Tab-separated table of C-alpha atoms in Angstrom:
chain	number	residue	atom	x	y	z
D	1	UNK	CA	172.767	25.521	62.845
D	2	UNK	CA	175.261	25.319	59.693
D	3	UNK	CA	175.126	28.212	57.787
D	4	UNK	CA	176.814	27.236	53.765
D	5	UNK	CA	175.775	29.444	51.001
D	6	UNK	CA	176.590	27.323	47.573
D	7	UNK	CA	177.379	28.884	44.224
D	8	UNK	CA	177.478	27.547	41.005
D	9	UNK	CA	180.324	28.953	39.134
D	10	UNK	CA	179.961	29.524	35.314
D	11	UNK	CA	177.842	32.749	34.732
D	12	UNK	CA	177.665	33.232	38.143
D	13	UNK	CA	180.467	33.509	40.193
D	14	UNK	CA	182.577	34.543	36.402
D	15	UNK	CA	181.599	36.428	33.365
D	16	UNK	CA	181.698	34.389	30.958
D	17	UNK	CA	181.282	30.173	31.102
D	18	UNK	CA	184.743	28.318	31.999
D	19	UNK	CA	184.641	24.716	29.738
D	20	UNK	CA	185.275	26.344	26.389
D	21	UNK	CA	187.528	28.815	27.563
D	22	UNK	CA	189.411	25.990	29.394
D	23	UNK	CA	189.719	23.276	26.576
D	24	UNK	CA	191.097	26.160	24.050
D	25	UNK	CA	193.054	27.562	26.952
D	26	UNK	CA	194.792	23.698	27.222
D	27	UNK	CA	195.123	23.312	23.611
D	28	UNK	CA	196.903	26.560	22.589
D	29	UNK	CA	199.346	26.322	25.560
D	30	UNK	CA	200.462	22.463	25.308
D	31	UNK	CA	199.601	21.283	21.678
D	32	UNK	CA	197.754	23.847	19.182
D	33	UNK	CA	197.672	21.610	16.429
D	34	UNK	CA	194.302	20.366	18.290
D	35	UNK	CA	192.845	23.473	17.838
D	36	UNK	CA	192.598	22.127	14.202
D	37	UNK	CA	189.552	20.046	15.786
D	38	UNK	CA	187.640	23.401	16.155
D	39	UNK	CA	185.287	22.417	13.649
D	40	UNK	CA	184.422	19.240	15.072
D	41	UNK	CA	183.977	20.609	18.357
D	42	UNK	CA	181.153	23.779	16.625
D	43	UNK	CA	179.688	20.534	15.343
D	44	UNK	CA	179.155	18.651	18.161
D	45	UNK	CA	177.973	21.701	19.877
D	46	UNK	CA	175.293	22.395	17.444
D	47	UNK	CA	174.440	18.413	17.586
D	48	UNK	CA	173.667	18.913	21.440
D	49	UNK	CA	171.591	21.845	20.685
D	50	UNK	CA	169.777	19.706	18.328
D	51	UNK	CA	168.924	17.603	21.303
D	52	UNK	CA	170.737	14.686	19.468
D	53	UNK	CA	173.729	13.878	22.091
D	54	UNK	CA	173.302	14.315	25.345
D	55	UNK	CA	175.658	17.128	27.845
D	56	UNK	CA	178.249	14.486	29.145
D	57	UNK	CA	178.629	12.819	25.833
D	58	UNK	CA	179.899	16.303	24.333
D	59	UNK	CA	181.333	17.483	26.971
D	60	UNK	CA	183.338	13.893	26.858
D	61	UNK	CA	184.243	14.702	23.155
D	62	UNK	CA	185.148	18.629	23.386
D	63	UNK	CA	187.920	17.091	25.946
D	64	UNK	CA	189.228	14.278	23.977
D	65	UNK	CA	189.915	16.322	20.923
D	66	UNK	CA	190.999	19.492	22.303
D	67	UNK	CA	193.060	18.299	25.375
D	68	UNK	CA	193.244	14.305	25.388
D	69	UNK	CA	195.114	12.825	28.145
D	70	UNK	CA	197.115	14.844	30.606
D	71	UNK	CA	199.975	13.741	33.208
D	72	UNK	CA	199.110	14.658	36.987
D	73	UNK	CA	202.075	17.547	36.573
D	74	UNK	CA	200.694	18.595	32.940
D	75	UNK	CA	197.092	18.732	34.586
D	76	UNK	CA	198.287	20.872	37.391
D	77	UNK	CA	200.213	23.614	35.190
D	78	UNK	CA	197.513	23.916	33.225
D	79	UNK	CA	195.128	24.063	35.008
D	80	UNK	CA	196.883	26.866	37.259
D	81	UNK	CA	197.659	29.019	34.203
D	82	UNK	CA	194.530	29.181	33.664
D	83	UNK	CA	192.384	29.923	36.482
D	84	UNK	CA	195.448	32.908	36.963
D	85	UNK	CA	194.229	34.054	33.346
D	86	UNK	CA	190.562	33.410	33.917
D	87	UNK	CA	191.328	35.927	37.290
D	88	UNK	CA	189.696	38.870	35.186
D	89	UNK	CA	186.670	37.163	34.639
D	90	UNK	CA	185.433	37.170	38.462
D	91	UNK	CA	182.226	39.186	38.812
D	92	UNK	CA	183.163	42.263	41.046
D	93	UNK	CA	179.598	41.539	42.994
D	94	UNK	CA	180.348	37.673	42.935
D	95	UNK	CA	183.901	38.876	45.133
D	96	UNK	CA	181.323	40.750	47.443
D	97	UNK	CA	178.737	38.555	47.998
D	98	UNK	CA	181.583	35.533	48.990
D	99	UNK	CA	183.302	38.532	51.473
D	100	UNK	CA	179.986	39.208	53.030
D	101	UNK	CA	178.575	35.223	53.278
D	102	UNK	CA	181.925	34.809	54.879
D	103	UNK	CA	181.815	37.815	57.085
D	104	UNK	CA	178.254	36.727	58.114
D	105	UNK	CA	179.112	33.042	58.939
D	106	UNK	CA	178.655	30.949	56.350
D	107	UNK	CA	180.580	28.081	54.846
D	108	UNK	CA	181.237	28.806	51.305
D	109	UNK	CA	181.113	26.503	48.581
D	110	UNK	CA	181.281	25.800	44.963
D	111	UNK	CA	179.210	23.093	43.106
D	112	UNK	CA	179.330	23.493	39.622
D	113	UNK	CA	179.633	21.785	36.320
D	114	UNK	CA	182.882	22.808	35.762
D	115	UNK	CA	185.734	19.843	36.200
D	116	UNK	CA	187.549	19.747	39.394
D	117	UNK	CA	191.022	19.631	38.333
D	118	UNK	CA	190.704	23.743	37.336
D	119	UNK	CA	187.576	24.937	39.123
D	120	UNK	CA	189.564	24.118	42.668
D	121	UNK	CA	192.140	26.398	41.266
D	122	UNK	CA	189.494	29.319	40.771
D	123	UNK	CA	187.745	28.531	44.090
D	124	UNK	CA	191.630	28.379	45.723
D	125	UNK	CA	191.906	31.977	44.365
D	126	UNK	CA	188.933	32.974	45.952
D	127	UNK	CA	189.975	31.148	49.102
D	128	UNK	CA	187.252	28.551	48.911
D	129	UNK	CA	188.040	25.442	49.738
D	130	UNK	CA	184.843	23.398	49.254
D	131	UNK	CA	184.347	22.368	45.628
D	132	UNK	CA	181.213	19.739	44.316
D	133	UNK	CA	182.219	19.543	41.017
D	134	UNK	CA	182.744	17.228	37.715
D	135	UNK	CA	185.289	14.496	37.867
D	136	UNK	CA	187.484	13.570	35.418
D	137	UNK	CA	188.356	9.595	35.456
D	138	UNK	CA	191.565	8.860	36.325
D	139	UNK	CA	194.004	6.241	34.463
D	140	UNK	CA	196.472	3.514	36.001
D	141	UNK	CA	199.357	5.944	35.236
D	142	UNK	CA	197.452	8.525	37.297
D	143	UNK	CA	196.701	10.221	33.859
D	144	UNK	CA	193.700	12.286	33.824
D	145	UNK	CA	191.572	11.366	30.848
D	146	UNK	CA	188.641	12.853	28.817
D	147	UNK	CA	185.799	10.386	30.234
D	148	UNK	CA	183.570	11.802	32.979
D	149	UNK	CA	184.125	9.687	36.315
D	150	UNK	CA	180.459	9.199	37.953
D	151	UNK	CA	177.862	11.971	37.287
D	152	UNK	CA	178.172	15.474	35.164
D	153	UNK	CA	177.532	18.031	38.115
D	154	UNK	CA	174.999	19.612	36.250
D	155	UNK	CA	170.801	19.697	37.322
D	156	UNK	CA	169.124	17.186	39.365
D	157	UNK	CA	172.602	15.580	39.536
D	158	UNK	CA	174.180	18.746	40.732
D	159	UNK	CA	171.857	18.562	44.466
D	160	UNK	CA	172.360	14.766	44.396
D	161	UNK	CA	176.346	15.529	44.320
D	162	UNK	CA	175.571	18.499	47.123
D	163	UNK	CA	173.602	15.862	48.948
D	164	UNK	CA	176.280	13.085	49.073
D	165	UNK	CA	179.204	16.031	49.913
D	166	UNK	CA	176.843	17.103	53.115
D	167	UNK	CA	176.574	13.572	53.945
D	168	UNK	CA	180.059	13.110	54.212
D	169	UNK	CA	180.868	15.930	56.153
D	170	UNK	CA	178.499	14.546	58.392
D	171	UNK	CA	175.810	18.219	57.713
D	172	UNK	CA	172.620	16.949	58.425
D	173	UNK	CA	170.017	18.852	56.037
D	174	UNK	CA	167.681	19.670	59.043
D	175	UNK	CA	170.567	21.480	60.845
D	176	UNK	CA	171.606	23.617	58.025
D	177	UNK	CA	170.678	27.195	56.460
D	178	UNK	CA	171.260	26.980	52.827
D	179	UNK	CA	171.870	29.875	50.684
D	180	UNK	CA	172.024	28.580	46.855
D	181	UNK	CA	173.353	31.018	43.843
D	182	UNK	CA	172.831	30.439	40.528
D	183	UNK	CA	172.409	32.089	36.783
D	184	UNK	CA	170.519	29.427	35.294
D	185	UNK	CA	167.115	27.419	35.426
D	186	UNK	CA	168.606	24.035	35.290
D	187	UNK	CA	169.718	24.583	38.785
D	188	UNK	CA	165.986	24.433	39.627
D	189	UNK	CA	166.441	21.165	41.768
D	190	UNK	CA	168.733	23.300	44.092
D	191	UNK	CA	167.275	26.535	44.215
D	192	UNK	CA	163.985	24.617	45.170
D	193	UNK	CA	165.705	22.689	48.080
D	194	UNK	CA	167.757	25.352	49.207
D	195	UNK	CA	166.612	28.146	52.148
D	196	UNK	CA	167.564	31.232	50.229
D	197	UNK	CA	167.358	30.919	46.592
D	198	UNK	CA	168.864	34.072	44.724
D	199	UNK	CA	169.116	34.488	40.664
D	200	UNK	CA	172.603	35.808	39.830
D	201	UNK	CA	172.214	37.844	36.657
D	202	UNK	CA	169.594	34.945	35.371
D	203	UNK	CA	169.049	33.940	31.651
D	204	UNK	CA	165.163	34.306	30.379
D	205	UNK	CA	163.820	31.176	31.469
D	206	UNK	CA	165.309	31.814	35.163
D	207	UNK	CA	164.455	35.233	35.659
D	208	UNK	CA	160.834	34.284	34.653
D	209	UNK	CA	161.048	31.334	37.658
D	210	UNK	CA	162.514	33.738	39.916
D	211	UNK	CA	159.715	36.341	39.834
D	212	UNK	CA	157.230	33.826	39.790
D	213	UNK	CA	158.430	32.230	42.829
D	214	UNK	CA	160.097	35.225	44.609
D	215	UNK	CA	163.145	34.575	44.396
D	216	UNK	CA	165.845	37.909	44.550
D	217	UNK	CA	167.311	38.753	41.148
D	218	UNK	CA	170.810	40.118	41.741
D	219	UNK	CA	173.160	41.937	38.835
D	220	UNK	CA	176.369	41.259	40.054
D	221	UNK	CA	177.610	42.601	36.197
């Protein structure tokens, strides 16, 4: 029997959520005349509120105006610099939790909305080294760009990414004990297909689910 326990990151693992914090992190270290697109950016966010664009589409736009196009090298410093800044935003309990799943057996992993190219650098500081996460496409030059490449690991698309990643390292479902962490009710899908389902520090509309389905509530503060 494979034992994984799977966390989603943003709210749950850290603090505070990572994309924002990221894309303004980018901007002010490699070119802060993009943070002159701020007001864009508060526009588009309040659009998607609105329910007028849909997640990928902003989080497509908050990219391309606050970070465009990055080299493979650029991607890599940046990305580094910040997950050793973001280092302070790691829930104390989150640290805990991953020592004792660890201690206990299980495979640790990450799935999470978050884009790959800085979220492996987080999970690499927590020595994780499984990561389901967004992908950023890829140009000819090897330039990582604003578009999305496949799905936005985020709901219903979030266990269809975990899916696919157990299928290709060959985890049947059947043979493994699933933990699943998360903060937030749109991770419904994989708390509901998951073993162990446990609300880390949940919004409203979570903690509601959680008690009615009996699901632990954890404050990992």
């Amino acid at each position: 029997m494979h034992r994984l326990a799977i966390y989603d990151l943003d709210r749950t693992i850290t603090a505070v959520p990572t994309w924002t914090p990221f894309l303004l992190h980018a901007a002010w270290t490699r070119a802060p005349w993009r943070l002159a697109f701020a007001p864009v950016v508060i526009g588009a966010m309040l659009t998607y509120r609105a329910g007028l664009i849909e997640r990928r589409t902003l989080k497509q736009l908050m990219h391309r105006l606050l970070v465009g196009t990055l080299s493979p090298d650029d991607t890599a410093a940046v990305a580094q610099s910040f997950a050793d800044s973001f280092a302070r935003h790691i829930r104390p309990g989150a640290r805990a939790q991953i020592a004792a799943d660890r201690a206990a057996g299980y495979r640790i992993v990450i799935a999470s909305a978050a884009h790959r190219f800085y979220a492996g650098r987080i999970a690499a500081a927590l020595e994780i080294d499984d990561v389901i996460a967004t992908e950023a496409e890829v140009d000819a030059e090897g330039r990582v760009t604003y578009r999305i490449a496949g799905t936005n690991c985020y709901g219903p698309d979030k266990l269809a990414m975990i899916e696919a990643w157990m299928a290709r390292e060959g985890l049947a479902r059947a043979d493994a004990h699933v933990r699943f962490y998360s903060d937030h009710a749109t991770d419904e899908p994989s708390f509901t297909w998951a073993d162990e389902a446990i609300a880390v520090n949940p919004h409203a509309r979570l903690r509601v689910l959680a008690e009615a389905r009996g699901w632990p509530i954890v404050d990992w503060r």
